[in-house]
Short mmCIF file of C-alpha atoms and ligand atoms in Angstrom, two decimals:
data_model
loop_
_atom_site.label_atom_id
_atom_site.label_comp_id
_atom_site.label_asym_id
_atom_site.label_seq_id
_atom_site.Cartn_x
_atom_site.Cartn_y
_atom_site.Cartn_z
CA UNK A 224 0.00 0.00 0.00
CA UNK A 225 1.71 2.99 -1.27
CA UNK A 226 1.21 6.59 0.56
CA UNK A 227 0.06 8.75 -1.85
CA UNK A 228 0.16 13.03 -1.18
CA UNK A 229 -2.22 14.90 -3.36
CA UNK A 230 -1.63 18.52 -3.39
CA UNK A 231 -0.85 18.82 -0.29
CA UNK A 232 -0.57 22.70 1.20
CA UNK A 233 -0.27 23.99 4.63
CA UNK A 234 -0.21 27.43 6.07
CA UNK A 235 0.80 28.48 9.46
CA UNK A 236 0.63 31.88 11.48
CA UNK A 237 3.02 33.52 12.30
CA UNK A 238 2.21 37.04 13.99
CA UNK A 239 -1.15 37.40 12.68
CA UNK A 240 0.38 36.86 9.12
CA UNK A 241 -0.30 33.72 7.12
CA UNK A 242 2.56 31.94 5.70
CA UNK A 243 2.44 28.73 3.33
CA UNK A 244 5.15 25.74 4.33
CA UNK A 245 3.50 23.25 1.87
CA UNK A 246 2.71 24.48 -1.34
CA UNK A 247 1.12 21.27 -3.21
CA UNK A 248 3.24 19.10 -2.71
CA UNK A 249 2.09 15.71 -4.56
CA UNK A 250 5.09 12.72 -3.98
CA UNK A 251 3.84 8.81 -3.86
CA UNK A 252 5.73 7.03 -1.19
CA UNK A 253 6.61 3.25 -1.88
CA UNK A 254 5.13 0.38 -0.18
CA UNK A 255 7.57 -1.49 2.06
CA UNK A 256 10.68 0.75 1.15
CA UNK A 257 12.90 3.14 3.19
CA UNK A 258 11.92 6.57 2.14
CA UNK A 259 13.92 9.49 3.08
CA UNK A 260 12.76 13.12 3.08
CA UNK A 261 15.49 15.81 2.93
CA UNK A 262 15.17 19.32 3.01
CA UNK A 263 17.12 22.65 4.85
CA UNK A 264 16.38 23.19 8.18
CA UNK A 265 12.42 24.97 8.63
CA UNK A 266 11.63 23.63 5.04
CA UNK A 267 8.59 21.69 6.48
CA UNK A 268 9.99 18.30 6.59
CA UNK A 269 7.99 18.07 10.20
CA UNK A 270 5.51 19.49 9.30
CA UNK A 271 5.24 17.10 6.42
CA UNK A 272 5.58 13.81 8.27
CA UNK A 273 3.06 14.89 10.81
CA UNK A 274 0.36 15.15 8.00
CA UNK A 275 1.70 11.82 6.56
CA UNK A 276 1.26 10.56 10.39
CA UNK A 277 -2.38 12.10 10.52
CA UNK A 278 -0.73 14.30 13.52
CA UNK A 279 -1.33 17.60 11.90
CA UNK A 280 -4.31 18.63 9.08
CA UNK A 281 -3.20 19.59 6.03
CA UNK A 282 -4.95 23.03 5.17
CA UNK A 283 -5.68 21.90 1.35
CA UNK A 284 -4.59 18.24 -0.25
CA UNK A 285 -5.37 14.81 0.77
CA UNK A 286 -3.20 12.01 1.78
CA UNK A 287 -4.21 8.32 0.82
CA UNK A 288 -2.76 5.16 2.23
CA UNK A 289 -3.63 3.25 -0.50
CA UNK A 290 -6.97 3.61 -1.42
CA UNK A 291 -7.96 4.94 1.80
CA UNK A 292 -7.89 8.57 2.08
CA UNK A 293 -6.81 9.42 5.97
CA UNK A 294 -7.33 13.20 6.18
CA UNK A 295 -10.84 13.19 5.64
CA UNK A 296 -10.85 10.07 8.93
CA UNK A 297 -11.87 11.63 12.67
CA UNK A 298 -10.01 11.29 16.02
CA UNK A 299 -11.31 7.75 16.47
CA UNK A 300 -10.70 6.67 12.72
CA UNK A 301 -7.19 7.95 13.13
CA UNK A 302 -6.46 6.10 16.29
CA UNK A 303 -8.08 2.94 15.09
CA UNK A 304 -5.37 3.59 12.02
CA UNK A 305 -2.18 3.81 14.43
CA UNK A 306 -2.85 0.97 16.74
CA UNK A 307 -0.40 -1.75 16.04
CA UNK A 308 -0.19 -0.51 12.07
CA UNK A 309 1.75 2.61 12.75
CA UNK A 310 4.89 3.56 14.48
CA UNK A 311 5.22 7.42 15.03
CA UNK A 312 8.12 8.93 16.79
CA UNK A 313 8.27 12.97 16.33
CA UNK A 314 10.90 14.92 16.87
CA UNK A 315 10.56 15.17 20.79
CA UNK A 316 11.01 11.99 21.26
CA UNK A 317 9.70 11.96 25.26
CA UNK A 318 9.65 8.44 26.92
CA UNK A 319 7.96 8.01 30.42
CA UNK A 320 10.00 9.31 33.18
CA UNK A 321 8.55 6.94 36.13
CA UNK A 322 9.06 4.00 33.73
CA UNK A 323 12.51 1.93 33.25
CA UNK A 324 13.50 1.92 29.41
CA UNK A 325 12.30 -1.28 28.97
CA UNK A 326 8.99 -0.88 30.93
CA UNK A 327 8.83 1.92 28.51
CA UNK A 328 8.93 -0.64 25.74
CA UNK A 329 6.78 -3.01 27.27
CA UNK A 330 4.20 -0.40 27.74
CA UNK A 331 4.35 0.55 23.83
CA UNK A 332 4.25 -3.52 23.15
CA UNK A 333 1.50 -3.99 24.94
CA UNK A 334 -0.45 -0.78 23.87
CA UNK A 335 0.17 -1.91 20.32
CA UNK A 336 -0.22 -5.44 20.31
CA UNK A 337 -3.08 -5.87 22.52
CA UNK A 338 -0.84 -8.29 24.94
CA UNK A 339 -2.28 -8.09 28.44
CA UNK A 340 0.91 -8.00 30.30
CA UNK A 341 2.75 -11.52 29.60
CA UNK A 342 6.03 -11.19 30.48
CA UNK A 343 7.87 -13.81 28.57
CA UNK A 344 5.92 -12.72 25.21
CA UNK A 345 8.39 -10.83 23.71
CA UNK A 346 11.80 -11.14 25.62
CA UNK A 347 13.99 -12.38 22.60
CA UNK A 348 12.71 -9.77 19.99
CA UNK A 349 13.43 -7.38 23.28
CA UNK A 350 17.25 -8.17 23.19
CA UNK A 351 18.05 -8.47 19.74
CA UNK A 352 17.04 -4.51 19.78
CA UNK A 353 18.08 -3.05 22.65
CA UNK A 354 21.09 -5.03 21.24
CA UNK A 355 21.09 -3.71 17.88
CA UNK A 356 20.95 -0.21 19.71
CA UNK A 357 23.59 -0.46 21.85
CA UNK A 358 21.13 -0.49 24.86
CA UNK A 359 20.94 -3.68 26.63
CA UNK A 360 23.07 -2.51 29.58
CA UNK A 361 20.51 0.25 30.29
CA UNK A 362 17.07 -1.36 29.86
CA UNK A 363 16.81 -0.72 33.68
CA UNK A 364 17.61 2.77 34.15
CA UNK A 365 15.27 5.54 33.87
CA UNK A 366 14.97 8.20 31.64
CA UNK A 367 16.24 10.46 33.69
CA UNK A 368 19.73 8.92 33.92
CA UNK A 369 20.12 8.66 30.50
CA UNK A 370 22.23 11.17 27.75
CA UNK A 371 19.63 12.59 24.89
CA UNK A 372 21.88 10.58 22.63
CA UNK A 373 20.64 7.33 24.65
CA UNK A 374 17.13 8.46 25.10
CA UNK A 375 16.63 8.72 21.47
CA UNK A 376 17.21 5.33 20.73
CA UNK A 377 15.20 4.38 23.33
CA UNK A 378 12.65 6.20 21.52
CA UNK A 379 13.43 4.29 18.54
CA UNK A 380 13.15 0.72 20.23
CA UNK A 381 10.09 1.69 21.32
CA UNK A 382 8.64 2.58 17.97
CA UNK A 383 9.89 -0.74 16.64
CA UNK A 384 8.86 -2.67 18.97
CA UNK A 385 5.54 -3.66 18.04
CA UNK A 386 6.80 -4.23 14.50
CA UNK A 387 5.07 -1.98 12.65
CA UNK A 388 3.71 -1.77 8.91
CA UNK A 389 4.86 1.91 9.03
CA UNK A 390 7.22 3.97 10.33
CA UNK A 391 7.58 7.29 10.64
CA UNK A 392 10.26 8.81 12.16
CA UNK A 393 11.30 13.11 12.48
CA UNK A 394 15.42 13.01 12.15
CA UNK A 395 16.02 9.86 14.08
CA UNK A 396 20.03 10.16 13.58
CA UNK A 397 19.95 13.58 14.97
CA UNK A 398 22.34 13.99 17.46
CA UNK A 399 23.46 10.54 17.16
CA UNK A 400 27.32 9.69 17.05
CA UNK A 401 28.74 7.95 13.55
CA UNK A 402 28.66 4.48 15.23
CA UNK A 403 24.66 5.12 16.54
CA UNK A 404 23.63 6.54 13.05
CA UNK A 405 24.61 3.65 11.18
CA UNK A 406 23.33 0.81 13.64
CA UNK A 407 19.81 3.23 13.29
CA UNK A 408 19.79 3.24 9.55
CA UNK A 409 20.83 -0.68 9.17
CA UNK A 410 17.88 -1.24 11.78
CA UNK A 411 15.17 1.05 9.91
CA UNK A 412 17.02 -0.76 6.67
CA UNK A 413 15.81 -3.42 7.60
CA UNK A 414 12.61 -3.29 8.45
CA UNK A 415 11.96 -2.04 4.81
CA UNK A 416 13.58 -5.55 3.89
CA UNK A 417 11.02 -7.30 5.86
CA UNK A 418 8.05 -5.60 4.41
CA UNK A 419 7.65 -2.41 6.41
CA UNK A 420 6.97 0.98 5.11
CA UNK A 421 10.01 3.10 6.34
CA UNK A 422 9.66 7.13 6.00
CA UNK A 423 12.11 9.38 7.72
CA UNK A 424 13.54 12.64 7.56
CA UNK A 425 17.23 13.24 7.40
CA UNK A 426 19.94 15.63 6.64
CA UNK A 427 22.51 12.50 6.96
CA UNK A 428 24.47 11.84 4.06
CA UNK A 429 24.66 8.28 4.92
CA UNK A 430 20.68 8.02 5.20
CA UNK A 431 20.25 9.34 1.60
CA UNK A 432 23.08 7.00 0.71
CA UNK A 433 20.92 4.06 2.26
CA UNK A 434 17.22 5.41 1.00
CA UNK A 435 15.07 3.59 -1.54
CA UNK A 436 12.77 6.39 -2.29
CA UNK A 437 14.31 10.11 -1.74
CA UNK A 438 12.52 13.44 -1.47
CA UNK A 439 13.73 16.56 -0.69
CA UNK A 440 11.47 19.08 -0.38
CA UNK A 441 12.03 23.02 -0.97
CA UNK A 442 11.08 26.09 0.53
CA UNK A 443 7.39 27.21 -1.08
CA UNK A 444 7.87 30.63 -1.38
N1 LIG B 736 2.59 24.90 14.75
C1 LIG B 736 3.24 25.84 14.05
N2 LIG B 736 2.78 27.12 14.02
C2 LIG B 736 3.43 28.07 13.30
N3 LIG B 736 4.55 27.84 12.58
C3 LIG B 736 5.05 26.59 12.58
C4 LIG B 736 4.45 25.52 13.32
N4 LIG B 736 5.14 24.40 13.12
C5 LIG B 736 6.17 24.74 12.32
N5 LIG B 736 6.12 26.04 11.98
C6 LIG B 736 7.04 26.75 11.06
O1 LIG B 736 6.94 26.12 9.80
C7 LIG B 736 8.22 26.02 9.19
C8 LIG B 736 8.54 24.55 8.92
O2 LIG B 736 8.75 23.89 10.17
P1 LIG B 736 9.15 22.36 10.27
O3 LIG B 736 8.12 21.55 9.57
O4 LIG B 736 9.38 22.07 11.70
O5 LIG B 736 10.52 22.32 9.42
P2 LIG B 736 11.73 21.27 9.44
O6 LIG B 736 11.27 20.06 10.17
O7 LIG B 736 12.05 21.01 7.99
O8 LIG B 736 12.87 21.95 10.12
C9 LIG B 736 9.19 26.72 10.13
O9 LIG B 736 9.33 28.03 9.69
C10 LIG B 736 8.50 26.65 11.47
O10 LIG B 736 8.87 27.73 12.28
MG1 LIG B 737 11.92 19.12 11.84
#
């Protein structure tokens, strides 16, 4: 199911003046690939994702997930939509401060999934991430005790998690050392490999270098 943006436009206020960040933009986004979106700094690649997400409205445009068109979907429709098919993480990536990282996880599993608490349910798929992201040895700690660095791929395991159909993710290798951003791009890598719909946005060199699909978008005006 490919994401498909139709003329999509949005405006903002700033100081009582209107000013456009989206001006049409129309870009299909491939099924089960690892789609990058590039773009200066304040071009609107937030902005962007969160309509993709159904986070934010678009003021004019539509945006389809296949044949279903999500901006015209409520609160509860949208909801219904991100339960255990989407993974969102935006660019403040918060986790819960009275929760360990991995109860943080847990909590995300079991929101997604619909697993009423079991324990042993998902212990394996648990390591090999935290592994993969360097964060076994802190699964205990909370989020307080953590560097930024750390808490953002915390963030990240606990989008993946539930193994979702599509991820979204605002600048995930921001702020990340060399060593970090490539064990986050070989992760969201592959994910696209096993089916899942991968869109980020990235300035990283190495993420355009490892993107299916690119985009960079432009300032409107
Ligand atoms: N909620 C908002 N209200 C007003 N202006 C906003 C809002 N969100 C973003 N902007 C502005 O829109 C522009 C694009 O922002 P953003 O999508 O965050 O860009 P990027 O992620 O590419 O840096 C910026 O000028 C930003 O200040
Ligand atoms: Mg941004």
């Amino acid at each position: 199911m490919d994401i498909i943006l139709d003329e999509i436009t949005k405006k903002y206020k700033r100081d009582k003046r209107e000013f456009t960040v989206l001006d049409k933009v129309s870009v299909t986004i491939p099924h089960g690939k690892f789609t990058v979106i590039s773009g200066d700094s304040g071009v609107g690649k937030s902005t962007l994702l969160n309509i993709i997400a159904g986070l934010s409205r678009p003021t004019q445009g539509k945006v389809y997930y296949g044949e279903k068109e999500i901006t015209s979907l409520g609160d509860d429709g949208l909801s219904e939509l991100r339960t255990g098919f989407m993974g969102v993480m935006t660019q403040n990536c918060e986790l819960i401060p009275y929760l360990t990282l991995r109860e943080n996880l847990k909590l995300a599993y079991d929101i997604s999934t619909g697993n009423k608490g079991d324990k042993r349910a998902v212990s394996d798929e648990f390591e090999e991430l935290l592994g993969a992201l360097g964060l076994s040895h802190l699964q205990n700690e909370y989020p307080s005790s953590l560097s930024s660095g750390e808490i953002k791929r915390a963030a990240i395991a606990r989008t993946l998690i539930p193994h979702p159909k599509l991820v979204i993710m605002d600048e995930p290798t921001a702020n990340l050392d060399r060593k970090n951003v490539r064990a986050v791009l070989q992760l969201l890598k592959s994910f696209s490999i096993e089916g899942s719909t991968v869109i980020i946005s990235s300035h990283e060199q190495e993420a355009l270098v490892e993107a299916d699909f690119k985009y960079e978008l432009e300032y409107a005006t």
